[in-house]
CSV table of C-alpha atoms and ligand atoms in Angstrom, one decimal:
chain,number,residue,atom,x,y,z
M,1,UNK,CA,-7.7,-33.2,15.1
M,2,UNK,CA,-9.2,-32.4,18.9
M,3,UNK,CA,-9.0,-28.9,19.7
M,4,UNK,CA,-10.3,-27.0,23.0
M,5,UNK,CA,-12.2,-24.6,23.8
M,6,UNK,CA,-13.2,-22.4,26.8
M,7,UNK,CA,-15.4,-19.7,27.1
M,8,UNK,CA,-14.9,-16.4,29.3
M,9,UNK,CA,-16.0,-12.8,29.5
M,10,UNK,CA,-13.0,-10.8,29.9
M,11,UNK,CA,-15.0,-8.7,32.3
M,12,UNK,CA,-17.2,-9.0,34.8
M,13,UNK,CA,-20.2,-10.9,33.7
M,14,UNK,CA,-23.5,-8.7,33.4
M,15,UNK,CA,-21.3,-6.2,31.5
M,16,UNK,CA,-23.5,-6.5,28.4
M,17,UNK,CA,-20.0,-7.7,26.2
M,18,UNK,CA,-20.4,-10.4,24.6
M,19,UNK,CA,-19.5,-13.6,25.6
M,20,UNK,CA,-16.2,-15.2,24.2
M,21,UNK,CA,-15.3,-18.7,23.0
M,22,UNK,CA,-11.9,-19.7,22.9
M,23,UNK,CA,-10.8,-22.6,20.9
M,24,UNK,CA,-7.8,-23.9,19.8
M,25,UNK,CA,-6.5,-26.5,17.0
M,26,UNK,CA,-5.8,-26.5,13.6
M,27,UNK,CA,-6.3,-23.3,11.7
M,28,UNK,CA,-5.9,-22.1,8.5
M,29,UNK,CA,-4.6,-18.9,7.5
M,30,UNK,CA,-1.7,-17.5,5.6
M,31,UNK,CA,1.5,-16.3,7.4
M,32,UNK,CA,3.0,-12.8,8.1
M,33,UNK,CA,4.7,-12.8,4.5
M,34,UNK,CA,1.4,-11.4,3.0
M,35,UNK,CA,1.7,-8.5,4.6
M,36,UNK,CA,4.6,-7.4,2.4
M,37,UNK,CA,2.1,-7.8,-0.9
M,38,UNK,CA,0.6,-4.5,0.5
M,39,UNK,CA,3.4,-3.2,2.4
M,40,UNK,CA,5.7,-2.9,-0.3
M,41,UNK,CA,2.8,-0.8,-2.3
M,42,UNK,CA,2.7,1.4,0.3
M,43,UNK,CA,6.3,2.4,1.2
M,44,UNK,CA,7.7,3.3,-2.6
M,45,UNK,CA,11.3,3.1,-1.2
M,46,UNK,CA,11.7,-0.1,0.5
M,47,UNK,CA,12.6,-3.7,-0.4
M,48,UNK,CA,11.2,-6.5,1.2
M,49,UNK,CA,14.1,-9.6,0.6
M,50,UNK,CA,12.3,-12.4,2.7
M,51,UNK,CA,14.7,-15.3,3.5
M,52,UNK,CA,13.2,-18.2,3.0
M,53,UNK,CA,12.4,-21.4,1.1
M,54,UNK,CA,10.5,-22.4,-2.2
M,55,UNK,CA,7.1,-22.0,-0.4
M,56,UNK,CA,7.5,-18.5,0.9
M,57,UNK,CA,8.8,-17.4,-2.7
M,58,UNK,CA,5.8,-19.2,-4.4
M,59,UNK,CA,3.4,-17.8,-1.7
M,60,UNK,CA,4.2,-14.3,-2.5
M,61,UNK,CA,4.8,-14.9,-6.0
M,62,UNK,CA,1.1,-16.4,-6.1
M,63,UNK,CA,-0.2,-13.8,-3.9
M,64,UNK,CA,1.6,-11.0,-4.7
M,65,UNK,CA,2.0,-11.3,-8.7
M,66,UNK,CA,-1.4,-12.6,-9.2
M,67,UNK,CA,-3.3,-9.6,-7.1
M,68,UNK,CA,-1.4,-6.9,-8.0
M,69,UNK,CA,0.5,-5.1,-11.0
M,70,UNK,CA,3.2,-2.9,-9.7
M,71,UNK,CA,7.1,-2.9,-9.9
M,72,UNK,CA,8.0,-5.5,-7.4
M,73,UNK,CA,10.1,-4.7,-4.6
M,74,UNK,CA,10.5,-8.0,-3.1
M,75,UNK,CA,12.4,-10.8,-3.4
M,76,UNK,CA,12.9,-14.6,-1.7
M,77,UNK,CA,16.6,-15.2,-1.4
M,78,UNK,CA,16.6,-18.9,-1.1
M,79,UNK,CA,18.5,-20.8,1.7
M,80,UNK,CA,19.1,-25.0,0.8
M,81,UNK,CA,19.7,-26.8,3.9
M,82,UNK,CA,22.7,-26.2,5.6
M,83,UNK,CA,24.3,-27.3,8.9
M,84,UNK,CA,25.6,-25.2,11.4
M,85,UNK,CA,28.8,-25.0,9.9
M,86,UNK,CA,27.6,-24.0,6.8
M,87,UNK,CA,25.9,-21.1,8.4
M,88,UNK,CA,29.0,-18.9,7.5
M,89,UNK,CA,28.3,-19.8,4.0
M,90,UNK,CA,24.9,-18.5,4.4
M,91,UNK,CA,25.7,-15.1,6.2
M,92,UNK,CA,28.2,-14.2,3.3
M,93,UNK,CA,25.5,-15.7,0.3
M,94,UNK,CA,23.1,-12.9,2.0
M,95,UNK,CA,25.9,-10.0,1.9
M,96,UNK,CA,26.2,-11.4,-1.7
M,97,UNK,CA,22.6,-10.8,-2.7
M,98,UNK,CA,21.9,-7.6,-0.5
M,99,UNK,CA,24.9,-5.9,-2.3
M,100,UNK,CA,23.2,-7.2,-5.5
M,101,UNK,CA,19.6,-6.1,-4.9
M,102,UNK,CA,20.9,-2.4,-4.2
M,103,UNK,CA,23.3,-2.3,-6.8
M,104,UNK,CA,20.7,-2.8,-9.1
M,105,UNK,CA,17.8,-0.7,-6.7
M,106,UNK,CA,19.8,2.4,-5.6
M,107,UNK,CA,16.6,4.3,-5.3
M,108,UNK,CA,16.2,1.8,-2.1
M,109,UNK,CA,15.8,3.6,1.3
M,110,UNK,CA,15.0,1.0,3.3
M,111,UNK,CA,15.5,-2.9,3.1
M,112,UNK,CA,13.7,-5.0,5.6
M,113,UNK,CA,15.3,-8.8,6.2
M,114,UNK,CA,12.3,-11.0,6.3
M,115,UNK,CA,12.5,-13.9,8.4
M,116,UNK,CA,10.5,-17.3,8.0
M,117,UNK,CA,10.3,-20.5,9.2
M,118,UNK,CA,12.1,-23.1,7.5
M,119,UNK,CA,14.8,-24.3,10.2
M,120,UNK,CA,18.2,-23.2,7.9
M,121,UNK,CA,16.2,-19.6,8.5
M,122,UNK,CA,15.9,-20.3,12.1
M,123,UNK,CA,19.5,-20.5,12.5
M,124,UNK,CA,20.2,-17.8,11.3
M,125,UNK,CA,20.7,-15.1,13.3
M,126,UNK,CA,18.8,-12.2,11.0
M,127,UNK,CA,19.1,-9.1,13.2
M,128,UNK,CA,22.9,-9.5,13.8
M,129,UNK,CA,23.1,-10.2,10.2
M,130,UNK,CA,20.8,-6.5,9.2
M,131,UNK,CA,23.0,-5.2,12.2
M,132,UNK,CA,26.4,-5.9,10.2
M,133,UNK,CA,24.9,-4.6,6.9
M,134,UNK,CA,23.3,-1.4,8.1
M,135,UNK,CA,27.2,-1.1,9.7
M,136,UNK,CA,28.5,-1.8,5.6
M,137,UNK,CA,25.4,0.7,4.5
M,138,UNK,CA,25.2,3.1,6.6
M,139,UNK,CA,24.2,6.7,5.4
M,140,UNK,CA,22.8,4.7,2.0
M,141,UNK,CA,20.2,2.8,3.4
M,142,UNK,CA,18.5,1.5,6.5
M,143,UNK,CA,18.7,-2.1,7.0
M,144,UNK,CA,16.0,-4.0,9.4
M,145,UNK,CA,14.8,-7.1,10.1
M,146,UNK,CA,11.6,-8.7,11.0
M,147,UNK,CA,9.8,-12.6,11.2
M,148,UNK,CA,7.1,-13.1,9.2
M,149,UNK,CA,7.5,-17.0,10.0
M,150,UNK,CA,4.4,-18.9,9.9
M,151,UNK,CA,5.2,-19.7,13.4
M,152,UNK,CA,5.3,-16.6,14.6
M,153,UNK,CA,2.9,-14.3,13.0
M,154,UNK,CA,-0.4,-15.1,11.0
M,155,UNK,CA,-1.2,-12.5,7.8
M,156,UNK,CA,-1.9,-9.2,9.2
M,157,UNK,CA,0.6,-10.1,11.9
M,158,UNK,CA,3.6,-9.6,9.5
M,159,UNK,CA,2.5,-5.6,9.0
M,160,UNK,CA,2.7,-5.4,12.9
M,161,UNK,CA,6.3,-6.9,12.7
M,162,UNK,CA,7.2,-4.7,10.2
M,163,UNK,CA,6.2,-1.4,11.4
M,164,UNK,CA,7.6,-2.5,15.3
M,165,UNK,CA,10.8,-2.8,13.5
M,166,UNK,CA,10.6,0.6,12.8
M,167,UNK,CA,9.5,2.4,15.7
M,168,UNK,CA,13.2,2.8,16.8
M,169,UNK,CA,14.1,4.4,13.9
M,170,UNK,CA,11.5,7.3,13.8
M,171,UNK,CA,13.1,10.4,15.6
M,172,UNK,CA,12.3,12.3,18.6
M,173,UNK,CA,9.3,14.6,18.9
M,174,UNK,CA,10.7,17.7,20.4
M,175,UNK,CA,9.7,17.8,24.2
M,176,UNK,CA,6.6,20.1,24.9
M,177,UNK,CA,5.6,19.6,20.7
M,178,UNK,CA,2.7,17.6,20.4
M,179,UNK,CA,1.8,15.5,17.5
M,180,UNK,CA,-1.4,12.7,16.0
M,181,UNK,CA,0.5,9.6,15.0
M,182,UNK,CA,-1.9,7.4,12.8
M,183,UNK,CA,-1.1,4.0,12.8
M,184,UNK,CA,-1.8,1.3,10.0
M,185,UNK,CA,-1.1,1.0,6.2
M,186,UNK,CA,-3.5,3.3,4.1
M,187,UNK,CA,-4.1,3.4,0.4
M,188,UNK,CA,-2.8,7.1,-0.5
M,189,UNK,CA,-6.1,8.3,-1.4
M,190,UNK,CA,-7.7,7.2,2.2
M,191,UNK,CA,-4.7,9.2,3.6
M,192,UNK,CA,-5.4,11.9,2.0
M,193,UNK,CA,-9.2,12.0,2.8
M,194,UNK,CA,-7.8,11.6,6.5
M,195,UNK,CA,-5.3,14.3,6.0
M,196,UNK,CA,-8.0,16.9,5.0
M,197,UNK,CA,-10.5,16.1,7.1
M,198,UNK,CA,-7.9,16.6,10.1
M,199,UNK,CA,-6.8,20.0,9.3
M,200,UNK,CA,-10.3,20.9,8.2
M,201,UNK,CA,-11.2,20.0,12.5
M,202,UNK,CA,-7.8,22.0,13.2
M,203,UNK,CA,-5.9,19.1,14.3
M,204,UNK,CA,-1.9,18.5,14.3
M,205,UNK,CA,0.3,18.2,13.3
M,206,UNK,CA,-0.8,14.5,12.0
M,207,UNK,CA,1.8,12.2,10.5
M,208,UNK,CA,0.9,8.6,9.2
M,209,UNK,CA,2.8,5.3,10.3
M,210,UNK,CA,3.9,3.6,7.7
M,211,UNK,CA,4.7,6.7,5.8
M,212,UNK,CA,5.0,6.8,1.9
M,213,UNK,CA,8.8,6.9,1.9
M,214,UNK,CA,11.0,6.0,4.4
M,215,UNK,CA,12.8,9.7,4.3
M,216,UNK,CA,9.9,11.2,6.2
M,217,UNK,CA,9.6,9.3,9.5
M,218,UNK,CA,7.6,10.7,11.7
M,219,UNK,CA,8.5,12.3,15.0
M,220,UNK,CA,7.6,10.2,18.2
M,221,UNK,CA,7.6,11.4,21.8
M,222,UNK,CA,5.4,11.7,25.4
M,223,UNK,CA,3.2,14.5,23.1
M,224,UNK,CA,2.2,11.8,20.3
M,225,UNK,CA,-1.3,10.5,20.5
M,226,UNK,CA,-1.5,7.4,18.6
M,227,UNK,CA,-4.7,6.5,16.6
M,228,UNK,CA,-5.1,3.3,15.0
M,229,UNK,CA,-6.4,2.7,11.8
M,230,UNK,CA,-6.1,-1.1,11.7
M,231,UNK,CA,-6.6,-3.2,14.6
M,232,UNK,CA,-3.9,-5.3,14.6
M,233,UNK,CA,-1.2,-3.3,15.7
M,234,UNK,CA,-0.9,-5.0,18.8
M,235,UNK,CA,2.9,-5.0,19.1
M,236,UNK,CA,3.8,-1.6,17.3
M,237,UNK,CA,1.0,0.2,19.6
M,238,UNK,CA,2.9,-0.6,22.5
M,239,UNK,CA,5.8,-0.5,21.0
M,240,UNK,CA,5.0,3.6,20.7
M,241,UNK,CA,3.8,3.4,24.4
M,242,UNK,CA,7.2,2.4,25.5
M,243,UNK,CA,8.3,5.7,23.8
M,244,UNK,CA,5.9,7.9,25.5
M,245,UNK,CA,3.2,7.7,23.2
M,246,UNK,CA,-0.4,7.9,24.3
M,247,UNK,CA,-2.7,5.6,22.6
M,248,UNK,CA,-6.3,6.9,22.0
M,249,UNK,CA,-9.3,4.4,22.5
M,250,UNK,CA,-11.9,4.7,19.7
M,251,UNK,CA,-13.4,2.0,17.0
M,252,UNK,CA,-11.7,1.5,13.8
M,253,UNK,CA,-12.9,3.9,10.9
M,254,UNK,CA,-15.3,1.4,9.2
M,255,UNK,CA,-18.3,2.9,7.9
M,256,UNK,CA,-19.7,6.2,9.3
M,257,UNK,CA,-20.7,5.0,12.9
M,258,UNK,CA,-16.4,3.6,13.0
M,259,UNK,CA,-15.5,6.5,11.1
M,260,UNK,CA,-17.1,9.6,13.5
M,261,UNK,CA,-16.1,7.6,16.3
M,262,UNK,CA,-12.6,7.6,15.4
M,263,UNK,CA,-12.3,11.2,14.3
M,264,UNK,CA,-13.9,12.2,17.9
M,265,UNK,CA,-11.4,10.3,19.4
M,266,UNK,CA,-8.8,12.7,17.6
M,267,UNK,CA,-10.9,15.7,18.6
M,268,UNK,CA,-11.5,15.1,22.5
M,269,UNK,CA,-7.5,14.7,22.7
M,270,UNK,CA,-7.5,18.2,21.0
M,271,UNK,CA,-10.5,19.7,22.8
M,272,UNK,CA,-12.3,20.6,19.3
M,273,UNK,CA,-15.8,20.7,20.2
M,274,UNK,CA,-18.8,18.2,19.1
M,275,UNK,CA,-20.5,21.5,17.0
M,276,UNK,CA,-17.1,21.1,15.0
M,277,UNK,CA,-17.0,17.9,14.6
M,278,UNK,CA,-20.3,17.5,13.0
M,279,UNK,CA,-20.0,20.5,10.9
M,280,UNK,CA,-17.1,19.1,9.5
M,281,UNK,CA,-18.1,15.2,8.9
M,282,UNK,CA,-21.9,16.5,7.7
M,283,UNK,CA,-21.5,16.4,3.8
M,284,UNK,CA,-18.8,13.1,3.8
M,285,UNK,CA,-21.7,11.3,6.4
M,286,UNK,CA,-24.7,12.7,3.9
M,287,UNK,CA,-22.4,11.6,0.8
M,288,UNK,CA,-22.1,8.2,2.9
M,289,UNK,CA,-25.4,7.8,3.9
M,290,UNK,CA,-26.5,8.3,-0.2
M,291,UNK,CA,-24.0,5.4,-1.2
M,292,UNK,CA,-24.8,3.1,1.8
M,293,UNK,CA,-28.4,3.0,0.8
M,294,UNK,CA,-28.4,1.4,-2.6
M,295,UNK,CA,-26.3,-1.7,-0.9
M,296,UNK,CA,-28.4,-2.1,2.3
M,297,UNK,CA,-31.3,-3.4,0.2
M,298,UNK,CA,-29.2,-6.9,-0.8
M,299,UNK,CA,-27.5,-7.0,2.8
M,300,UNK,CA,-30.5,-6.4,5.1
M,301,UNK,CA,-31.2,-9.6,6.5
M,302,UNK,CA,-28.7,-11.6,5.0
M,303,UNK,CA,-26.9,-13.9,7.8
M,304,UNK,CA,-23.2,-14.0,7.4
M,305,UNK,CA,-20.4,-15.5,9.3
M,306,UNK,CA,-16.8,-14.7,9.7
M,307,UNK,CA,-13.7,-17.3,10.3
M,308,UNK,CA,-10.7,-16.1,12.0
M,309,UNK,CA,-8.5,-14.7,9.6
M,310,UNK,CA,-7.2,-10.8,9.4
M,311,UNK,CA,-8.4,-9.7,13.1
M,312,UNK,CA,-10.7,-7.1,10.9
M,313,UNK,CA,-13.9,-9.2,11.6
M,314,UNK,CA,-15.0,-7.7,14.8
M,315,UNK,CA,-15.0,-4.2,13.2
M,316,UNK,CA,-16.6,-4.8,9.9
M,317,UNK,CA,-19.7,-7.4,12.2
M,318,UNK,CA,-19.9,-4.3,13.5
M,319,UNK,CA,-20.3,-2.3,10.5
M,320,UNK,CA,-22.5,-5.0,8.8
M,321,UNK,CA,-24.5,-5.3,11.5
M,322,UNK,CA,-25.4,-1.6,12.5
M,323,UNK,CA,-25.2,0.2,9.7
M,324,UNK,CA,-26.3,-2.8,7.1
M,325,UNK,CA,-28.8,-4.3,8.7
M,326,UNK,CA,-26.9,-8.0,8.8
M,327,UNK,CA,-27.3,-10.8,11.3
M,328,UNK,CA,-24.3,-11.8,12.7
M,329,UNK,CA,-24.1,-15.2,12.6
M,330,UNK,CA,-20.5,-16.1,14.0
M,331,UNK,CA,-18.0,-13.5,14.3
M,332,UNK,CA,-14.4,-15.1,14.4
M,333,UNK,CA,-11.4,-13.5,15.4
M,334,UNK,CA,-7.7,-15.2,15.2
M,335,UNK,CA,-6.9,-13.2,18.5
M,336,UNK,CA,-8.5,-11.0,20.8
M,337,UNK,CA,-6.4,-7.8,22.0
M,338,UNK,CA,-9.2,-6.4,24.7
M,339,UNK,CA,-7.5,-3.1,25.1
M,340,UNK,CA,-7.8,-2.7,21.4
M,341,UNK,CA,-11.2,-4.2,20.9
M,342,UNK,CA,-12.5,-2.0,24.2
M,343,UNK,CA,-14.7,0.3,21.8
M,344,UNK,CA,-15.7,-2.5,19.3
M,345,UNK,CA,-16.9,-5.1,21.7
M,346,UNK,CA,-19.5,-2.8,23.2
M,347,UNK,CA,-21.2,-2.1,19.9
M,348,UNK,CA,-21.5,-5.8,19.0
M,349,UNK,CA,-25.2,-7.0,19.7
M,350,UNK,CA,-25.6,-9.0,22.9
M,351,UNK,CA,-25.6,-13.0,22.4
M,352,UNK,CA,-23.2,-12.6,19.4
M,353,UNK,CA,-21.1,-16.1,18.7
M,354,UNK,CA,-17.7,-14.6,19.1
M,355,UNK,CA,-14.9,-16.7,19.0
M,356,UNK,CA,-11.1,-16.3,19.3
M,357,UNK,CA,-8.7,-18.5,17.8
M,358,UNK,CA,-9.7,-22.0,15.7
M,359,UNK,CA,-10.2,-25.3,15.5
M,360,UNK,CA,-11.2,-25.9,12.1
M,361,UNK,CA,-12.9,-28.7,11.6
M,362,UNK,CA,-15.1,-27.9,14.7
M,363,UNK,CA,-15.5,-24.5,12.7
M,364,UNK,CA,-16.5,-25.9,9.6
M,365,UNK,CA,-19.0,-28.0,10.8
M,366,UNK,CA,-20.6,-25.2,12.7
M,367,UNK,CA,-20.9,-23.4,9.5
M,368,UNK,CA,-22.1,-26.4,8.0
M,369,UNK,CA,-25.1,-26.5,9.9
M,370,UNK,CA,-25.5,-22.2,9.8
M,371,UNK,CA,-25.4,-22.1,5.9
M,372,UNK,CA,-25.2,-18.8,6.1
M,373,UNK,CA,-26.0,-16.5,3.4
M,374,UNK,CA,-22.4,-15.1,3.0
M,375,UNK,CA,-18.9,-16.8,4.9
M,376,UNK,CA,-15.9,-14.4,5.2
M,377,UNK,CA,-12.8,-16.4,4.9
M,378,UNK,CA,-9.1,-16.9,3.7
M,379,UNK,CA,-8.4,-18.0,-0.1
M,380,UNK,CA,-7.6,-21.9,0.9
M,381,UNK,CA,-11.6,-22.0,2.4
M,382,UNK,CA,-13.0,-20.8,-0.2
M,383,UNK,CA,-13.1,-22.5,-3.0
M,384,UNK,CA,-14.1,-26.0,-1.4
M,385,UNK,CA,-16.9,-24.5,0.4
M,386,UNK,CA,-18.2,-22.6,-3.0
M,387,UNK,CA,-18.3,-26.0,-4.1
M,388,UNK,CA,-20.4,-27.2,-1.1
M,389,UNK,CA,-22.7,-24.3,-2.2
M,390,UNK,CA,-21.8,-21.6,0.2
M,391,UNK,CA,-21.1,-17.9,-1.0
M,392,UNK,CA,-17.9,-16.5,0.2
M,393,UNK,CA,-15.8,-13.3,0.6
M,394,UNK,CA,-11.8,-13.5,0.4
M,395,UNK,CA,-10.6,-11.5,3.5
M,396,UNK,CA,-7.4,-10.7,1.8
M,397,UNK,CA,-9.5,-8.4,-0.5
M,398,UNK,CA,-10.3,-6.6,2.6
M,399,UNK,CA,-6.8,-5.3,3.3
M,400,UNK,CA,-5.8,-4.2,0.0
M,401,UNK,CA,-8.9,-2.6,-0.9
M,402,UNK,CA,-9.6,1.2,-0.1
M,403,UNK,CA,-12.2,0.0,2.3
M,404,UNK,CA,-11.3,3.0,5.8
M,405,UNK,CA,-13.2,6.2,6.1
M,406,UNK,CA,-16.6,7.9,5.2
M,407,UNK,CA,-16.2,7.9,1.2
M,408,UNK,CA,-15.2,4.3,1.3
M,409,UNK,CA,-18.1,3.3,3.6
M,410,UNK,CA,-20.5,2.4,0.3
M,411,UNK,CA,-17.3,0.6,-1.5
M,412,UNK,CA,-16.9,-1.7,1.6
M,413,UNK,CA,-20.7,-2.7,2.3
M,414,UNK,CA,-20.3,-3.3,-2.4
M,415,UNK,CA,-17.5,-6.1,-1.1
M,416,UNK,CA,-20.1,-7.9,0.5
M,417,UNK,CA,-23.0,-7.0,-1.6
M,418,UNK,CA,-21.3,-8.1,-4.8
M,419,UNK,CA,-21.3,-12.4,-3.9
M,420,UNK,CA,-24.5,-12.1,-2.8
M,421,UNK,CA,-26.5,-10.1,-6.0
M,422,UNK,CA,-24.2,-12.6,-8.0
M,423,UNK,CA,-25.7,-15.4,-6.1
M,424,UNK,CA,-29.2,-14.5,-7.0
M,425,UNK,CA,-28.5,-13.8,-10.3
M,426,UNK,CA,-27.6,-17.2,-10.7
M,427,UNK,CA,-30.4,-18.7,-8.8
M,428,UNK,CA,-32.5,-16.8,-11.7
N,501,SF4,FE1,5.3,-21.2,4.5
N,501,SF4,FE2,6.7,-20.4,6.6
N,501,SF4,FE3,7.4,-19.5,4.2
N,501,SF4,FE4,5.1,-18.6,5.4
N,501,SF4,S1,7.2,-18.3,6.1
N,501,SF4,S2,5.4,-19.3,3.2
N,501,SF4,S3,4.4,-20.5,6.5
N,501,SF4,S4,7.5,-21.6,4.9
């Protein structure tokens, strides 16, 4: 398949950034539906009931039931073709199974309607249907929808759908009150870590977006400055900027360079001073700096590329690059948000191959002729290009694995390090 591609800047040229390739054609990459595999970990009262066909409920039952082991609250209701005029039909076969799923879940607190993109699914019209059964439900659980259709919204995109859809529902932050909003699905641990280090630099209130349970939404208002943990949040960001919300510019807390960036971010908005700051992040960045070590001595060097995928690679090239000792040899990104990239971009190394978007086969015979020592890439690349002798990393691994913040630093640079000391034992 012919793709295209253009190349551009974004800014004026001679502003050091590096220089962007967009291209467009086939790609490969999973849909918005694998968001809920960590979504549904991380918000313990919600239920995910995706509308869909035989391929969505395989994909997550694949995904989701092979890579994790907890109770499972999702489900595919199943639509068979229908024709418009069986679209009634369909409406009152969803009221059927909602009012079975929480008969049987009454712990629920929130159920999300998850669109896709067979066309029965497309018919139907999910946000009046969540609209008439919050109506039925209300005061027992919140009902919501969002797409996750493959045609809408690739893999990390489904978490931004999700947690846009509930932006309306978090309350009003008091006028005058002031607040940190962090934005971005954390493992509770990483939370935590944040949570400490936070109050330890004296700033809050701090909330965290999604929370663990849908009983404690956080407040939103003009005082809330929004930080944002993964980058891409896109739609939710602005979708708190429409509410007031001030969204605060920083890198994404990858490693200790990511990490201290981000927390200075926080600590200019609350006019805690630099002295603090250090003080504070000293023994995490020395703890860091200890567990970082052992894992530079099988990255330095070590070429790597990324295909576009989970809009995390421009971060972590960052962090491989900088604090690893990695070449960078093409960084690829499924979109490029400039706003949220601002900080990242800056810190890439000038002559980088960036590129935005994909055209596959163009891609892969690029990497063909890199052979680079380590390819970053969805589950459907990588088995086939294993076999063609090329060491890979899943990128899904990436966003399930406690991988933010200045204890994780030495765990993430392991995800890369791993392939590559298994590699070489191999060669042996
Ligand atoms: Fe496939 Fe679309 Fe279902 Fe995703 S939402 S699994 S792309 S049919």
């Amino acid at each position: 398949m012919s793709g295209l591609q253009t190349q551009d800047r974004g800014s004026a040229v001679g502003d050091g950034l590096p220089v962007v390739t967009r291209e467009r054609g086939q790609r490969q990459v999973f849909c918005g539906l694998a968001g809920i595999v960590w979504l549904h970990r991380k918000i313990q009262d919600a239920f995910f009931l995706v509308i869909g066909s035989r391929t969505c409920a395989h994909l997550l039952q694949s995904a989701a039931g092979v890579m994790i082991f907890a109770e499972p609250r999702f489900a595919t209701a199943i639509l068979h073709e229908r024709d418009l005029a069986g679209l009634a039909d369909c409406n009152a076969e969803l009221d059927r199974v909602v009012a079975e799923v929480l008969e049987r879940r009454p712990d629920i607190g929130t159920l999300f309607l998850v669109g896709s993109c067979p066309s029965e699914v497309i018919k139907l019209d999910l946000a009046k249907a969540a609209e008439r059964l919050a109506a039925v439900y209300q005061g027992r659980v919140r009902i919501l929808d969002y797409s996750a259709s493959g045609l809408e919204t690739t893999f990390t995109q489904g978490e931004d759908a999700c947690l846009k859809a509930l932006v309306p529902e978090l309350p009003q932050l008091p006028s005058g009150d002031r607040s940190l909003l962090v934005l971005g699905t954390l493992p509770d641990v990483v939370e935590d870590q944040f949570a400490r280090l936070f109050a330890e630099l004296g700033i809050g209130p701090v909330h965290f977006l999604p929370p663990r349970r849908t009983t404690a939404f956080p407040p939103l208002g003009s005082g809330t400055k929004v930080l944002l943990a993964q980058p891409f949040l896109g739609e939710t960001a602005r979708a708190c900027e429409a509410r007031g919300a001030e969204l605060l510019s920083a890198p994404y807390p990858f490693g200790i360079e990511g990490t201290l960036g981000w927390l200075r971010a926080a600590t200019e908005a609350w006019g805690v001073t630099g002295e603090v700051l250090d003080a504070v992040t000293a023994p995490a960045i020395a703890r860091a700096q200890r567990g970082l070590a052992h894992h530079r001595e099988s990255l330095e060097g070590k070429r790597i590329s990324f295909l576009p995928d989970s809009q995390l690679e421009i971060p972590l090239a960052r962090f491989l690059q900088r604090e690893c000792g990695m070449d960078l040899v093409e960084v690829g990104t499924p979109f490029l948000d400039r706003r949220l990239m601002a900080e990242e971009m800056g810190l890439l190394p000038e002559g980088v191959r960036l590129t935005e978007g994909q055209d596959l086969e163009r891609q892969l015979d690029r990497l063909r002729e890199d052979r680079p020592d380590l390819t970053v890439c969805g589950l459907g690349l990588a088995n086939p290009l294993e076999s063609e002798g090329l060491r890979t990393k899943w990128s899904i691994e990436l966003v399930f694995t406690p991988v933010h913040g200045f204890d994780q630093a030495a765990d993430l640079a392991e995800l890369f390090a791993r392939p590559l000391r298994r590699a070489a034992l191999l060669r042996v």
